[in-house]
Tab-separated table of C-alpha atoms and ligand atoms in Angstrom:
chain	number	residue	atom	x	y	z
W	1	MET	CA	0.000	0.000	0.000
W	2	THR	CA	1.017	3.604	-0.395
W	3	ARG	CA	1.083	5.438	2.872
W	4	ALA	CA	-0.686	8.757	3.145
W	5	ALA	CA	-0.840	10.969	6.210
W	6	ASP	CA	-4.266	12.309	7.237
W	7	HIS	CA	-2.661	15.485	8.582
W	8	PRO	CA	0.499	17.337	7.581
W	9	VAL	CA	3.605	15.619	8.885
W	10	ASP	CA	7.218	15.467	7.813
W	11	PRO	CA	7.561	12.659	5.224
W	12	LEU	CA	10.195	11.058	7.439
W	13	PHE	CA	7.501	9.632	9.699
W	14	VAL	CA	5.453	7.936	7.003
W	15	ASP	CA	8.491	6.892	4.992
W	16	ARG	CA	9.957	4.836	7.831
W	17	TRP	CA	8.823	1.257	7.516
W	18	SER	CA	10.283	-2.146	8.258
W	19	PRO	CA	11.388	-4.154	5.225
W	20	ARG	CA	12.761	-7.673	5.514
W	21	SER	CA	14.787	-7.657	2.326
W	22	PHE	CA	18.311	-6.387	2.911
W	23	THR	CA	21.458	-6.287	0.761
W	24	GLY	CA	23.781	-7.395	3.545
W	25	GLU	CA	26.344	-4.751	2.609
W	26	ALA	CA	28.590	-3.397	5.347
W	27	VAL	CA	27.210	-0.421	7.221
W	28	PRO	CA	29.623	2.522	7.396
W	29	GLU	CA	30.759	3.454	10.876
W	30	THR	CA	29.537	7.008	10.181
W	31	VAL	CA	25.963	5.768	9.672
W	32	LEU	CA	26.032	3.777	12.907
W	33	LYS	CA	27.514	6.695	14.817
W	34	SER	CA	24.869	9.109	13.482
W	35	ALA	CA	22.014	6.764	14.342
W	36	PHE	CA	23.341	6.268	17.872
W	37	GLU	CA	23.902	9.996	18.178
W	38	ALA	CA	20.226	10.577	17.353
W	39	ALA	CA	19.270	8.001	19.991
W	40	ARG	CA	21.513	9.801	22.453
W	41	TRP	CA	19.380	12.928	22.282
W	42	ALA	CA	16.101	11.233	23.146
W	43	PRO	CA	14.297	12.557	26.212
W	44	SER	CA	14.203	10.454	29.375
W	45	ALA	CA	12.905	10.798	32.922
W	46	GLN	CA	15.518	12.457	35.148
W	47	ASN	CA	17.683	12.454	32.024
W	48	ALA	CA	18.655	8.960	33.178
W	49	GLN	CA	19.231	7.785	29.573
W	50	PRO	CA	18.429	4.184	30.553
W	51	TRP	CA	18.961	2.775	27.047
W	52	ARG	CA	21.926	0.580	26.106
W	53	PHE	CA	22.751	-0.684	22.615
W	54	LEU	CA	24.796	-3.820	21.991
W	55	VAL	CA	25.907	-4.060	18.389
W	56	THR	CA	27.107	-6.778	16.090
W	57	GLN	CA	27.932	-6.272	12.448
W	58	ARG	CA	27.611	-8.925	9.794
W	59	GLY	CA	30.651	-11.169	9.910
W	60	ASP	CA	32.101	-9.954	13.197
W	61	ALA	CA	32.774	-12.230	16.164
W	62	TRP	CA	29.256	-11.798	17.625
W	63	TRP	CA	27.169	-12.036	14.450
W	64	ASP	CA	26.348	-15.741	14.570
W	65	THR	CA	25.664	-15.594	18.284
W	66	TYR	CA	23.095	-12.817	17.845
W	67	LEU	CA	21.526	-14.527	14.841
W	68	GLY	CA	21.242	-17.621	16.991
W	69	PHE	CA	19.016	-15.749	19.473
W	70	LEU	CA	16.387	-15.090	16.789
W	71	MET	CA	13.322	-17.232	16.259
W	72	PRO	CA	13.930	-19.262	13.067
W	73	ARG	CA	11.319	-17.302	11.135
W	74	ASN	CA	13.043	-14.011	11.925
W	75	ARG	CA	16.470	-15.484	11.206
W	76	LEU	CA	15.322	-16.267	7.659
W	77	TRP	CA	15.373	-12.591	6.729
W	78	ALA	CA	17.487	-10.926	9.426
W	79	ALA	CA	20.528	-12.952	8.358
W	80	GLN	CA	20.764	-10.538	5.407
W	81	ALA	CA	20.867	-7.403	7.584
W	82	SER	CA	24.077	-5.430	8.027
W	83	ALA	CA	23.902	-4.994	11.783
W	84	LEU	CA	21.872	-6.304	14.693
W	85	VAL	CA	21.430	-4.033	17.678
W	86	LEU	CA	20.208	-5.427	20.986
W	87	ILE	CA	18.450	-2.741	23.005
W	88	LEU	CA	18.436	-2.888	26.795
W	89	SER	CA	17.075	-0.505	29.370
W	90	ARG	CA	18.205	-0.053	32.949
W	91	ARG	CA	15.435	-0.693	35.462
W	92	SER	CA	16.952	1.276	38.347
W	93	VAL	CA	18.165	4.823	38.689
W	94	GLU	CA	19.929	6.869	41.326
W	95	ARG	CA	17.721	9.537	42.842
W	96	ARG	CA	19.006	11.789	45.637
W	97	GLY	CA	21.635	9.237	46.595
W	98	GLU	CA	19.248	6.277	46.590
W	99	ILE	CA	18.862	3.530	44.001
W	100	VAL	CA	15.176	3.451	43.048
W	101	GLU	CA	13.030	1.912	40.341
W	102	ASN	CA	13.000	3.861	37.094
W	103	THR	CA	9.345	3.598	36.110
W	104	SER	CA	9.968	4.856	32.586
W	105	HIS	CA	13.010	2.844	31.508
W	106	ARG	CA	11.083	1.119	28.722
W	107	PHE	CA	9.259	4.237	27.587
W	108	ASP	CA	12.564	6.098	27.348
W	109	ALA	CA	14.367	3.294	25.487
W	110	GLY	CA	11.464	3.324	23.030
W	111	ALA	CA	12.035	7.010	22.364
W	112	ALA	CA	15.741	6.367	21.768
W	113	TRP	CA	15.028	3.550	19.303
W	114	ALA	CA	12.616	5.762	17.366
W	115	ASN	CA	15.314	8.419	17.037
W	116	PHE	CA	17.748	5.733	15.890
W	117	ALA	CA	15.340	4.430	13.250
W	118	HIS	CA	14.517	7.852	11.849
W	119	GLN	CA	18.141	8.990	11.664
W	120	ALA	CA	19.098	5.737	9.927
W	121	LEU	CA	16.364	6.323	7.358
W	122	LEU	CA	17.541	9.883	6.745
W	123	LEU	CA	20.864	8.313	5.754
W	124	GLY	CA	19.230	5.743	3.470
W	125	TRP	CA	19.224	2.773	5.871
W	126	HIS	CA	16.226	0.816	7.081
W	127	THR	CA	15.536	-0.739	10.455
W	128	HIS	CA	13.278	-3.612	11.464
W	129	GLY	CA	12.443	-4.238	15.121
W	130	ILE	CA	12.522	-7.841	16.307
W	131	GLY	CA	10.753	-9.040	19.451
W	132	GLY	CA	10.854	-12.681	18.419
W	133	PHE	CA	14.074	-13.878	19.970
W	134	ASP	CA	15.197	-15.875	22.980
W	135	ARG	CA	15.718	-13.318	25.728
W	136	GLY	CA	16.873	-15.953	28.211
W	137	SER	CA	19.661	-17.092	25.884
W	138	ALA	CA	20.678	-13.508	25.146
W	139	ARG	CA	20.820	-12.674	28.842
W	140	ALA	CA	22.860	-15.761	29.688
W	141	ARG	CA	25.228	-15.697	26.723
W	142	LEU	CA	25.925	-11.944	26.951
W	143	ALA	CA	25.974	-11.914	30.773
W	144	ILE	CA	23.341	-9.177	30.988
W	145	PRO	CA	22.600	-8.308	34.620
W	146	ASP	CA	18.971	-8.450	35.861
W	147	ASP	CA	18.941	-4.680	36.301
W	148	PHE	CA	18.810	-4.378	32.509
W	149	ALA	CA	15.578	-5.248	30.732
W	150	ILE	CA	15.976	-6.824	27.314
W	151	GLU	CA	13.799	-4.828	24.933
W	152	ALA	CA	14.312	-5.753	21.304
W	153	ILE	CA	16.815	-6.524	18.594
W	154	ILE	CA	16.926	-4.099	15.691
W	155	ALA	CA	18.001	-5.257	12.257
W	156	LEU	CA	19.666	-2.471	10.272
W	157	GLY	CA	20.363	-2.681	6.579
W	158	ARG	CA	20.019	-1.294	3.099
W	159	ARG	CA	16.876	-2.365	1.347
W	160	GLY	CA	17.487	-5.277	-1.004
W	161	ASP	CA	15.664	-6.730	-3.988
W	162	LEU	CA	12.587	-8.813	-3.396
W	163	HIS	CA	14.114	-11.826	-5.142
W	164	GLU	CA	16.774	-11.994	-2.421
W	165	LEU	CA	14.065	-12.416	0.212
W	166	ASP	CA	12.593	-15.778	1.174
W	167	PRO	CA	9.281	-16.136	-0.761
W	168	GLU	CA	7.575	-16.634	2.599
W	169	PHE	CA	7.764	-12.861	3.132
W	170	HIS	CA	7.068	-11.508	-0.345
W	171	SER	CA	3.391	-10.744	0.236
W	172	THR	CA	4.105	-8.586	3.303
W	173	GLU	CA	7.123	-6.726	1.915
W	174	ALA	CA	5.390	-3.343	1.725
W	175	PRO	CA	4.545	-0.509	4.103
W	176	ASN	CA	1.445	-1.156	6.213
W	177	GLY	CA	-1.197	1.248	7.495
W	178	ARG	CA	-2.248	2.828	10.748
W	179	ARG	CA	-5.478	3.403	12.643
W	180	PRO	CA	-6.868	6.932	12.408
W	181	LEU	CA	-6.292	9.529	15.128
W	182	ASP	CA	-9.823	9.239	16.518
W	183	GLU	CA	-9.053	5.656	17.568
W	184	PHE	CA	-6.163	6.645	19.831
W	185	VAL	CA	-6.505	10.320	20.703
W	186	PHE	CA	-9.252	11.165	23.183
W	187	SER	CA	-10.538	14.239	24.858
W	188	GLY	CA	-10.077	13.911	28.615
W	189	THR	CA	-10.919	10.257	29.241
W	190	LEU	CA	-10.179	6.988	27.542
W	191	ASP	CA	-12.708	5.407	25.254
W	192	VAL	CA	-12.110	1.655	25.311
W	193	PRO	CA	-13.739	-0.111	22.387
W	194	ALA	CA	-14.012	-3.886	22.501
W	195	PHE	CA	-11.456	-5.875	20.572
W	196	THR	CA	-13.130	-7.492	17.612
W	197	ASP	CA	-12.477	-10.914	19.160
W	198	GLY	CA	-14.500	-9.932	22.244
W	199	ARG	CA	-11.612	-9.277	24.668
W	200	ASN	CA	-12.150	-6.112	26.693
W	201	ALA	CA	-15.886	-6.100	25.989
W	202	ALA	CA	-17.649	-3.569	28.203
D	301	FMN	C1	9.439	-4.070	19.486
D	301	FMN	C2	9.137	-4.608	18.110
D	301	FMN	C3	9.159	-5.970	17.908
D	301	FMN	C4	8.922	-6.495	16.619
D	301	FMN	N1	9.064	-7.834	16.404
D	301	FMN	C5	9.044	-8.317	15.142
D	301	FMN	C6	9.385	-9.682	14.891
D	301	FMN	O1	9.713	-10.452	15.793
D	301	FMN	N2	9.356	-10.084	13.604
D	301	FMN	C7	9.020	-9.279	12.554
D	301	FMN	O2	9.045	-9.726	11.416
D	301	FMN	N3	8.688	-7.963	12.781
D	301	FMN	C8	8.698	-7.473	14.040
D	301	FMN	N4	8.416	-6.134	14.274
D	301	FMN	C9	8.017	-5.251	13.165
D	301	FMN	C10	6.566	-4.792	13.310
D	301	FMN	O3	5.684	-5.829	12.924
D	301	FMN	C11	6.351	-3.524	12.479
D	301	FMN	O4	7.152	-2.492	13.013
D	301	FMN	C12	4.897	-3.091	12.469
D	301	FMN	O5	4.092	-3.990	11.740
D	301	FMN	C13	4.724	-1.700	11.858
D	301	FMN	O6	5.222	-1.707	10.543
D	301	FMN	P1	6.349	-0.683	10.076
D	301	FMN	O7	7.496	-0.761	11.052
D	301	FMN	O8	6.735	-1.178	8.703
D	301	FMN	O9	5.732	0.679	10.066
D	301	FMN	C14	8.619	-5.609	15.545
D	301	FMN	C15	8.590	-4.230	15.784
D	301	FMN	C16	8.844	-3.723	17.034
D	301	FMN	C17	8.858	-2.233	17.253
């Protein structure tokens, strides 16, 4: 489908989408640095900057290990990405000399990832978030302490030709749509419609 905004917005926001077909070419260090720099400037509660990014590039010592974390279906396409970035967020924060729970660590890491994705796109690189991976294996293998939540793995790459992508994914290799504003922006109180499958029915 062709994406169209209902209200004026910078094209950057509608142009970002998540392909699965990647060329596998090496990502320049400058592109990675710029994308991480954009993430760096995301807002966060207390300016705690709870996000952490663990990176592997295609062919480096960690590449196969990271690929191994992915669910087989995700590995089918992500193996052609140029970099995989594991995003963590720190659950605790120091406040007035005390270590306390950071209630917005996930929210803030989400903001940082969005910055990362948009800056990458500005430089001609696409991202694709991956939640389908074995968090337990990643935590154990990379010795990630419990204080760090494991959020997602991001595949980064240059868009490739469709014929390089497993046929399994051909039919979904296009930008998708969004619900209209009146389904998620409310005046004052929340309007909770029932899910079509009956969950949440009033
Ligand atoms: C946290 C997160 C986890 C995701 N997990 C997967 C995944 O495991 N496999 C996959 O193919 N896509 C995954 N996606 C991609 C989403 O399905 C996609 O972002 C969504 O359909 C919106 O499409 P767009 O990014 O092209 O706008 C994930 C995206 C995010 C942000």
